[in-house]
Amino acid sequence: MAESVFTELVRRAGRAGEFVIDSAATSTEEIGNPPHHGTIAKLREVGIPVVAHRARQVRRAEYGDWDHIVYMDDENARALYRIFGKDPDGKISRLLDWTDRPGDVADPWYTGNFDATYRDVLAGCTAMLETGENPRSLSRWEKIHAHECDKGTTPLPHPGLALDRLDLQLYPFGAGVAQNIRKGPGRI
């Protein structure tokens, strides 16, 4: 959900040329699966195009590719630390920590409430795009690696990413999905 929401916010802001978006799961549970049907229904209801993607698992070697790692809930955080080991560069933050109401994004996997999840994801993605700063007060966005909030909602790998683009990796609940966005010139 967060990948599609952020992609659409970037497009509406006229900044699509500044971003490349990609995702990866923190577990193997949903590898190869498309977005959850509840996510697709909610995004269609609110007029946000669903980004075509399939889940893949994030790899430890990817840590160095991102300037920030943004997750949805504590389960995602634990999974990321299992995969990456440490966070020596202070890259890891929670999506709603970008907003004025920090906390976990509502998890539709357990509640079935895609409305609450959408509200949280929209708030977090909007805050990231508007502020352009990490909740840890970094001076600018370079690369972001954030966690998405839907099980099994990962895009197909991007064929190539420029080093001067903004990277965002979003990990969802449970299986955890990552979304990568890079700022700068180049393809999306």
Coordinates of N, CA and C in Angstrom, one line a residue:
M1 N 0.8 -1.2 0.0 CA 0.0 0.0 0.0 C 0.9 1.3 0.0
A2 N 1.9 1.3 0.8 CA 2.7 2.5 1.0 C 3.4 2.8 -0.3
E3 N 3.9 1.8 -1.0 CA 4.6 2.0 -2.3 C 3.6 2.7 -3.3
S4 N 2.4 2.2 -3.4 CA 1.5 2.9 -4.3 C 1.1 4.3 -3.9
V5 N 0.9 4.5 -2.6 CA 0.5 5.8 -2.1 C 1.7 6.8 -2.3
F6 N 2.9 6.4 -1.9 CA 4.0 7.3 -2.1 C 4.2 7.6 -3.6
T7 N 4.1 6.6 -4.4 CA 4.3 6.8 -5.9 C 3.3 7.8 -6.4
E8 N 2.1 7.7 -6.0 CA 1.0 8.6 -6.4 C 1.2 10.0 -5.8
L9 N 1.6 10.1 -4.6 CA 1.9 11.5 -4.0 C 3.0 12.2 -4.8
V10 N 4.1 11.4 -5.1 CA 5.2 12.0 -5.8 C 4.8 12.4 -7.2
R11 N 3.9 11.6 -7.9 CA 3.4 12.0 -9.2 C 2.6 13.2 -9.1
R12 N 1.7 13.3 -8.1 CA 0.8 14.5 -8.0 C 1.6 15.7 -7.7
A13 N 2.7 15.6 -7.0 CA 3.6 16.7 -6.7 C 4.4 17.1 -7.9
G14 N 4.3 16.4 -9.0 CA 5.1 16.7 -10.1 C 6.6 16.4 -10.0
R15 N 6.9 15.4 -9.1 CA 8.3 15.1 -8.8 C 8.6 13.6 -9.2
A16 N 7.8 13.0 -10.0 CA 8.1 11.6 -10.4 C 9.5 11.4 -11.0
G17 N 10.0 12.4 -11.7 CA 11.3 12.3 -12.2 C 12.4 12.2 -11.2
E18 N 12.1 12.5 -9.9 CA 13.1 12.5 -8.9 C 13.2 11.2 -8.1
F19 N 12.3 10.3 -8.4 CA 12.2 9.1 -7.6 C 12.2 7.8 -8.4
V20 N 12.8 6.8 -7.8 CA 12.8 5.4 -8.3 C 12.2 4.6 -7.1
I21 N 11.3 3.7 -7.3 CA 10.6 3.0 -6.2 C 10.7 1.5 -6.4
D22 N 11.1 0.8 -5.3 CA 11.3 -0.7 -5.3 C 10.9 -1.2 -4.0
S23 N 10.6 -2.5 -3.8 CA 10.2 -3.0 -2.5 C 10.9 -4.4 -2.3
A24 N 10.9 -4.8 -1.0 CA 11.5 -6.1 -0.6 C 10.9 -6.5 0.8
A25 N 10.6 -7.8 0.9 CA 10.0 -8.3 2.1 C 11.1 -8.6 3.2
T26 N 10.7 -8.7 4.5 CA 11.7 -9.1 5.5 C 11.6 -10.6 5.8
S27 N 10.6 -11.3 5.2 CA 10.6 -12.7 5.4 C 10.3 -13.4 4.0
T28 N 10.2 -14.7 4.0 CA 10.0 -15.4 2.8 C 8.5 -15.8 2.6
E29 N 7.7 -15.5 3.6 CA 6.3 -15.9 3.6 C 5.5 -15.6 2.3
E30 N 5.7 -14.4 1.8 CA 4.9 -13.9 0.6 C 5.7 -13.8 -0.7
I31 N 6.9 -14.3 -0.7 CA 7.7 -14.1 -1.9 C 7.0 -14.5 -3.2
G32 N 7.0 -13.7 -4.2 CA 6.3 -13.9 -5.4 C 4.9 -13.5 -5.5
N33 N 4.3 -13.1 -4.3 CA 2.9 -12.8 -4.3 C 2.6 -11.3 -4.7
P34 N 1.5 -11.0 -5.3 CA 1.1 -9.7 -5.6 C 0.5 -9.0 -4.4
P35 N 0.1 -7.7 -4.5 CA -0.5 -7.1 -3.3 C -1.8 -7.8 -2.8
H36 N -2.1 -7.7 -1.6 CA -3.3 -8.3 -0.9 C -4.5 -7.7 -1.6
H37 N -5.5 -8.5 -1.7 CA -6.8 -8.0 -2.4 C -7.4 -6.9 -1.6
G38 N -7.2 -6.8 -0.3 CA -7.8 -5.7 0.5 C -7.1 -4.4 0.2
T39 N -5.8 -4.5 0.0 CA -5.0 -3.3 -0.4 C -5.4 -2.8 -1.7
I40 N -5.6 -3.7 -2.7 CA -6.0 -3.3 -4.0 C -7.4 -2.7 -4.0
A41 N -8.3 -3.2 -3.2 CA -9.6 -2.6 -3.1 C -9.6 -1.2 -2.5
K42 N -8.8 -1.1 -1.5 CA -8.8 0.3 -0.8 C -8.1 1.3 -1.7
L43 N -7.0 0.9 -2.4 CA -6.4 1.9 -3.3 C -7.3 2.3 -4.4
R44 N -8.0 1.3 -5.0 CA -9.0 1.6 -6.1 C -10.1 2.5 -5.6
E45 N -10.6 2.3 -4.3 CA -11.6 3.1 -3.7 C -11.2 4.6 -3.6
V46 N -9.9 4.8 -3.3 CA -9.5 6.2 -3.1 C -8.8 6.8 -4.4
G47 N -8.8 6.0 -5.5 CA -8.3 6.5 -6.7 C -6.8 6.5 -6.8
I48 N -6.1 5.6 -6.1 CA -4.6 5.5 -6.2 C -4.3 4.3 -7.1
P49 N -3.5 4.5 -8.2 CA -3.2 3.4 -9.0 C -2.3 2.4 -8.2
V50 N -2.6 1.1 -8.4 CA -1.8 0.0 -7.7 C -0.5 -0.2 -8.5
V51 N 0.6 -0.1 -7.9 CA 1.9 -0.4 -8.5 C 2.0 -1.9 -8.7
A52 N 2.3 -2.3 -9.9 CA 2.5 -3.7 -10.1 C 3.8 -4.2 -9.5
H53 N 3.8 -5.2 -8.7 CA 5.0 -5.8 -8.1 C 4.7 -7.2 -7.5
R54 N 5.8 -7.8 -7.2 CA 5.8 -9.2 -6.5 C 6.8 -9.1 -5.4
A55 N 6.5 -9.8 -4.3 CA 7.3 -9.8 -3.1 C 8.7 -10.5 -3.4
R56 N 9.7 -9.9 -2.9 CA 11.0 -10.5 -2.8 C 11.6 -10.2 -1.4
Q57 N 12.6 -10.9 -1.0 CA 13.2 -10.7 0.3 C 14.3 -9.7 0.3
V58 N 14.4 -8.8 1.2 CA 15.5 -7.9 1.4 C 16.8 -8.7 1.8
R59 N 17.9 -8.2 1.3 CA 19.2 -8.9 1.6 C 20.1 -8.0 2.5
R60 N 20.8 -8.6 3.4 CA 21.7 -7.9 4.3 C 22.6 -6.9 3.5
A61 N 23.1 -7.3 2.3 CA 24.0 -6.5 1.5 C 23.3 -5.2 1.1
E62 N 22.0 -5.1 1.1 CA 21.3 -3.9 0.7 C 21.4 -2.7 1.7
Y63 N 21.8 -3.0 2.9 CA 21.9 -1.9 3.9 C 22.7 -0.7 3.4
G64 N 23.8 -0.9 2.8 CA 24.6 0.1 2.3 C 24.0 0.9 1.2
D65 N 23.0 0.4 0.5 CA 22.4 1.0 -0.6 C 21.4 2.2 -0.2
W66 N 21.1 2.3 1.1 CA 20.1 3.2 1.5 C 20.6 4.2 2.6
D67 N 20.1 5.4 2.6 CA 20.4 6.3 3.6 C 19.5 6.3 4.8
H68 N 18.2 5.8 4.6 CA 17.3 5.7 5.7 C 16.5 4.4 5.5
I69 N 16.1 3.8 6.6 CA 15.2 2.6 6.5 C 14.0 2.8 7.4
V70 N 12.8 2.9 6.8 CA 11.6 3.3 7.4 C 10.7 2.1 7.5
Y71 N 10.2 1.7 8.7 CA 9.4 0.6 8.8 C 8.0 1.0 9.4
M72 N 7.1 0.0 9.3 CA 5.7 0.2 9.8 C 5.4 -0.1 11.2
D73 N 6.0 -1.1 11.8 CA 5.7 -1.5 13.1 C 6.9 -2.3 13.8
D74 N 6.8 -2.6 15.0 CA 7.9 -3.2 15.8 C 8.3 -4.6 15.2
E75 N 7.3 -5.3 14.6 CA 7.7 -6.6 14.0 C 8.7 -6.4 12.8
N76 N 8.4 -5.3 12.0 CA 9.3 -5.0 10.9 C 10.7 -4.6 11.5
A77 N 10.7 -3.8 12.5 CA 12.0 -3.4 13.1 C 12.8 -4.6 13.6
R78 N 12.2 -5.5 14.3 CA 12.9 -6.7 14.7 C 13.4 -7.5 13.5
A79 N 12.6 -7.6 12.5 CA 13.1 -8.4 11.3 C 14.2 -7.7 10.6
L80 N 14.2 -6.4 10.5 CA 15.3 -5.6 9.9 C 16.6 -5.8 10.7
Y81 N 16.5 -5.8 12.0 CA 17.7 -5.9 12.8 C 18.2 -7.4 12.7
R82 N 17.4 -8.4 12.5 CA 17.8 -9.7 12.2 C 18.5 -9.8 10.9
I83 N 18.0 -9.1 9.9 CA 18.6 -9.2 8.6 C 19.9 -8.3 8.5
F84 N 19.8 -7.1 9.0 CA 21.0 -6.2 8.8 C 22.0 -6.3 10.0
G85 N 21.6 -6.9 11.1 CA 22.5 -7.0 12.2 C 22.4 -5.7 13.1
K86 N 23.0 -4.7 12.6 CA 23.0 -3.4 13.4 C 22.5 -2.3 12.5
D87 N 22.5 -1.1 13.1 CA 22.1 0.1 12.3 C 23.2 1.1 12.6
P88 N 24.4 0.9 12.2 CA 25.5 1.8 12.6 C 25.4 3.2 12.0
D89 N 24.6 3.4 11.0 CA 24.5 4.7 10.4 C 23.2 5.4 10.8
G90 N 22.5 4.8 11.7 CA 21.2 5.5 12.2 C 20.2 5.6 11.1
K91 N 20.1 4.6 10.2 CA 19.2 4.7 9.0 C 17.7 4.3 9.3
I92 N 17.5 3.6 10.4 CA 16.2 3.0 10.6 C 15.3 3.9 11.4
S93 N 14.1 4.1 10.9 CA 13.0 4.9 11.6 C 11.7 4.3 11.2
R94 N 10.7 4.7 12.0 CA 9.3 4.2 11.8 C 8.5 5.2 10.9
L95 N 7.7 4.8 10.0 CA 6.9 5.6 9.1 C 6.2 6.8 9.8
L96 N 5.4 6.4 10.9 CA 4.6 7.4 11.6 C 5.5 8.3 12.4
D97 N 6.8 8.0 12.6 CA 7.6 8.9 13.3 C 7.9 10.2 12.5
W98 N 7.6 10.1 11.2 CA 7.8 11.3 10.3 C 6.6 12.3 10.6
T99 N 5.6 11.8 11.2 CA 4.4 12.7 11.5 C 4.4 13.2 12.9
D100 N 3.4 14.0 13.2 CA 3.2 14.5 14.6 C 2.5 13.5 15.5
R101 N 2.3 12.3 15.0 CA 1.7 11.2 15.9 C 2.5 9.9 15.7
P102 N 3.6 9.9 16.3 CA 4.5 8.7 16.2 C 3.8 7.4 16.7
G103 N 4.1 6.3 16.1 CA 3.5 5.0 16.5 C 3.6 4.0 15.4
D104 N 3.0 2.9 15.6 CA 2.9 1.8 14.6 C 1.7 2.1 13.6
V105 N 1.9 1.8 12.4 CA 0.9 1.8 11.4 C -0.1 0.7 11.7
A106 N -1.4 1.0 11.6 CA -2.4 0.0 11.8 C -2.2 -1.2 10.8
D107 N -2.2 -2.4 11.3 CA -1.9 -3.6 10.5 C -3.1 -4.3 10.1
P108 N -3.5 -4.2 8.8 CA -4.7 -4.9 8.3 C -4.6 -6.4 8.2
W109 N -3.4 -6.9 8.3 CA -3.3 -8.4 8.3 C -4.0 -9.0 9.5
Y110 N -4.0 -8.3 10.6 CA -4.7 -8.8 11.8 C -6.1 -8.2 12.0
T111 N -6.3 -7.0 11.6 CA -7.5 -6.3 11.9 C -8.5 -6.3 10.7
G112 N -8.0 -6.5 9.5 CA -8.8 -6.4 8.3 C -9.3 -5.0 8.0
N113 N -8.8 -4.0 8.8 CA -9.2 -2.6 8.6 C -8.2 -1.9 7.7
F114 N -8.5 -1.9 6.4 CA -7.7 -1.3 5.4 C -7.8 0.3 5.4
D115 N -9.0 0.7 6.0 CA -9.2 2.2 6.1 C -8.2 2.8 7.0
A116 N -8.0 2.2 8.2 CA -7.1 2.7 9.2 C -5.7 2.7 8.7
T117 N -5.4 1.6 8.0 CA -4.0 1.4 7.5 C -3.8 2.5 6.4
Y118 N -4.7 2.7 5.5 CA -4.6 3.8 4.5 C -4.4 5.1 5.2
R119 N -5.1 5.5 6.2 CA -5.0 6.8 6.8 C -3.6 6.9 7.4
D120 N -3.1 5.9 8.0 CA -1.7 5.9 8.6 C -0.7 6.1 7.5
V121 N -0.8 5.3 6.5 CA 0.2 5.3 5.4 C 0.2 6.6 4.7
L122 N -1.0 7.1 4.4 CA -1.1 8.4 3.8 C -0.5 9.5 4.6
A123 N -0.7 9.5 5.9 CA -0.1 10.5 6.8 C 1.4 10.4 6.8
G124 N 1.9 9.2 6.9 CA 3.4 9.0 6.9 C 4.1 9.4 5.6
C125 N 3.5 8.9 4.5 CA 4.1 9.2 3.2 C 4.0 10.7 2.9
T126 N 2.9 11.3 3.2 CA 2.7 12.7 3.0 C 3.8 13.5 3.8
A127 N 4.0 13.1 5.1 CA 5.0 13.8 5.9 C 6.4 13.6 5.4
M128 N 6.7 12.4 4.9 CA 8.0 12.2 4.3 C 8.2 13.1 3.1
L129 N 7.2 13.2 2.2 CA 7.4 14.0 1.0 C 7.4 15.5 1.3
E130 N 6.6 15.9 2.3 CA 6.6 17.3 2.6 C 7.8 17.8 3.4
T131 N 8.2 17.0 4.3 CA 9.4 17.5 5.2 C 10.7 17.2 4.5
G132 N 10.8 16.1 3.8 CA 12.1 15.8 3.2 C 13.2 15.5 4.2
E133 N 12.8 15.4 5.5 CA 13.8 15.1 6.5 C 13.4 13.9 7.3
N134 N 14.4 13.2 7.8 CA 14.2 12.1 8.6 C 13.8 12.5 10.0
P135 N 13.0 11.8 10.8 CA 12.6 12.2 12.1 C 13.8 12.4 13.0
R136 N 15.0 11.9 12.6 CA 16.2 12.1 13.4 C 16.9 13.4 13.0
S137 N 16.2 14.3 12.3 CA 16.6 15.6 11.9 C 17.8 15.6 11.0
L138 N 17.9 14.7 10.1 CA 18.9 14.7 9.1 C 18.7 15.9 8.2
S139 N 19.7 16.5 7.6 CA 19.6 17.7 6.9 C 18.9 17.6 5.5
R140 N 19.0 16.5 4.9 CA 18.3 16.3 3.6 C 18.1 14.9 3.3
W141 N 17.2 14.6 2.3 CA 17.0 13.2 1.8 C 18.1 12.9 0.8
E142 N 18.7 11.8 0.9 CA 19.5 11.3 -0.2 C 18.9 9.9 -0.6
K143 N 19.0 9.0 0.3 CA 18.4 7.7 0.0 C 17.5 7.3 1.2
I144 N 16.4 6.7 1.0 CA 15.6 6.2 2.1 C 15.2 4.8 1.9
H145 N 15.2 4.0 2.9 CA 14.8 2.6 2.9 C 13.7 2.5 3.9
A146 N 12.5 2.3 3.5 CA 11.4 2.3 4.4 C 10.5 1.1 4.4
H147 N 9.7 0.8 5.4 CA 8.9 -0.4 5.5 C 7.5 -0.1 5.1
E148 N 6.9 -1.0 4.3 CA 5.6 -0.9 3.8 C 4.7 -1.6 4.8
C149 N 3.4 -1.5 4.6 CA 2.5 -2.0 5.6 C 1.6 -3.2 5.1
D150 N 1.8 -3.7 4.0 CA 0.9 -4.8 3.5 C 1.8 -6.1 3.3
K151 N 1.2 -7.2 3.7 CA 1.9 -8.5 3.5 C 2.0 -8.7 2.0
G152 N 3.2 -9.0 1.5 CA 3.3 -9.5 0.1 C 3.1 -8.4 -0.9
T153 N 3.4 -7.2 -0.6 CA 3.2 -6.1 -1.6 C 4.6 -5.5 -2.1
T154 N 5.3 -6.2 -2.9 CA 6.6 -5.8 -3.3 C 6.7 -5.7 -4.8
P155 N 7.3 -4.6 -5.3 CA 7.4 -4.5 -6.8 C 8.5 -5.4 -7.3
L156 N 8.5 -5.6 -8.6 CA 9.6 -6.3 -9.2 C 10.8 -5.5 -9.1
P157 N 12.0 -6.1 -9.1 CA 13.2 -5.4 -8.9 C 13.4 -4.4 -10.1
H158 N 13.9 -3.2 -9.8 CA 14.2 -2.2 -10.8 C 15.5 -2.5 -11.5
P159 N 15.5 -2.3 -12.8 CA 16.7 -2.7 -13.6 C 18.0 -2.0 -13.3
G160 N 17.8 -0.8 -12.7 CA 19.1 0.0 -12.4 C 18.7 1.2 -11.6
L161 N 19.5 1.6 -10.6 CA 19.2 2.8 -9.9 C 20.5 3.7 -9.9
A162 N 20.3 5.0 -10.1 CA 21.4 5.9 -10.1 C 21.8 6.2 -8.7
L163 N 23.0 6.5 -8.4 CA 23.5 6.7 -7.1 C 23.1 8.1 -6.5
D164 N 22.7 9.0 -7.4 CA 22.3 10.3 -6.9 C 20.8 10.5 -6.7
R165 N 20.1 9.4 -6.6 CA 18.6 9.4 -6.5 C 18.2 9.2 -5.0
L166 N 17.0 9.5 -4.7 CA 16.5 9.3 -3.3 C 16.0 7.8 -3.3
D167 N 16.5 7.0 -2.3 CA 16.1 5.6 -2.2 C 15.1 5.5 -1.0
L168 N 14.0 4.8 -1.2 CA 13.1 4.6 -0.1 C 12.7 3.1 -0.1
Q169 N 12.9 2.5 1.0 CA 12.6 1.1 1.1 C 11.5 0.9 2.2
L170 N 10.3 0.6 1.8 CA 9.2 0.4 2.8 C 8.9 -1.0 3.1
Y171 N 8.9 -1.4 4.3 CA 8.6 -2.8 4.7 C 7.3 -2.9 5.4
P172 N 6.4 -3.9 5.0 CA 5.1 -4.0 5.5 C 5.1 -4.9 6.8
F173 N 3.9 -5.1 7.3 CA 3.8 -6.0 8.5 C 4.1 -7.4 8.1
G174 N 4.3 -8.2 9.1 CA 4.4 -9.6 8.9 C 5.6 -9.9 8.0
A175 N 5.3 -10.3 6.8 CA 6.4 -10.6 5.8 C 7.3 -9.4 5.6
G176 N 6.8 -8.2 5.8 CA 7.6 -7.0 5.6 C 8.0 -6.8 4.2
V177 N 7.6 -5.7 3.7 CA 7.9 -5.3 2.3 C 8.6 -4.0 2.3
A178 N 9.6 -3.9 1.4 CA 10.4 -2.7 1.4 C 10.2 -1.9 0.1
Q179 N 10.3 -0.6 0.2 CA 10.1 0.2 -1.0 C 11.3 1.1 -1.1
N180 N 11.9 1.1 -2.3 CA 13.1 1.9 -2.5 C 12.8 3.1 -3.4
I181 N 13.2 4.3 -3.0 CA 13.1 5.4 -3.9 C 14.4 6.2 -3.9
R182 N 14.8 6.6 -5.0 CA 16.1 7.4 -5.1 C 15.8 8.8 -5.7
K183 N 16.3 9.8 -5.1 CA 16.1 11.2 -5.6 C 17.2 11.6 -6.6
G184 N 16.8 12.2 -7.6 CA 17.8 12.7 -8.6 C 17.4 12.3 -10.0
P185 N 18.2 12.6 -11.0 CA 17.9 12.3 -12.4 C 17.9 10.8 -12.7
G186 N 17.2 10.5 -13.7 CA 17.2 9.1 -14.2 C 15.8 8.5 -14.3
R187 N 15.7 7.2 -14.6 CA 14.5 6.5 -14.8 C 13.8 6.2 -13.5
I188 N 12.5 6.0 -13.6 CA 11.7 5.5 -12.4 C 11.3 4.1 -12.8

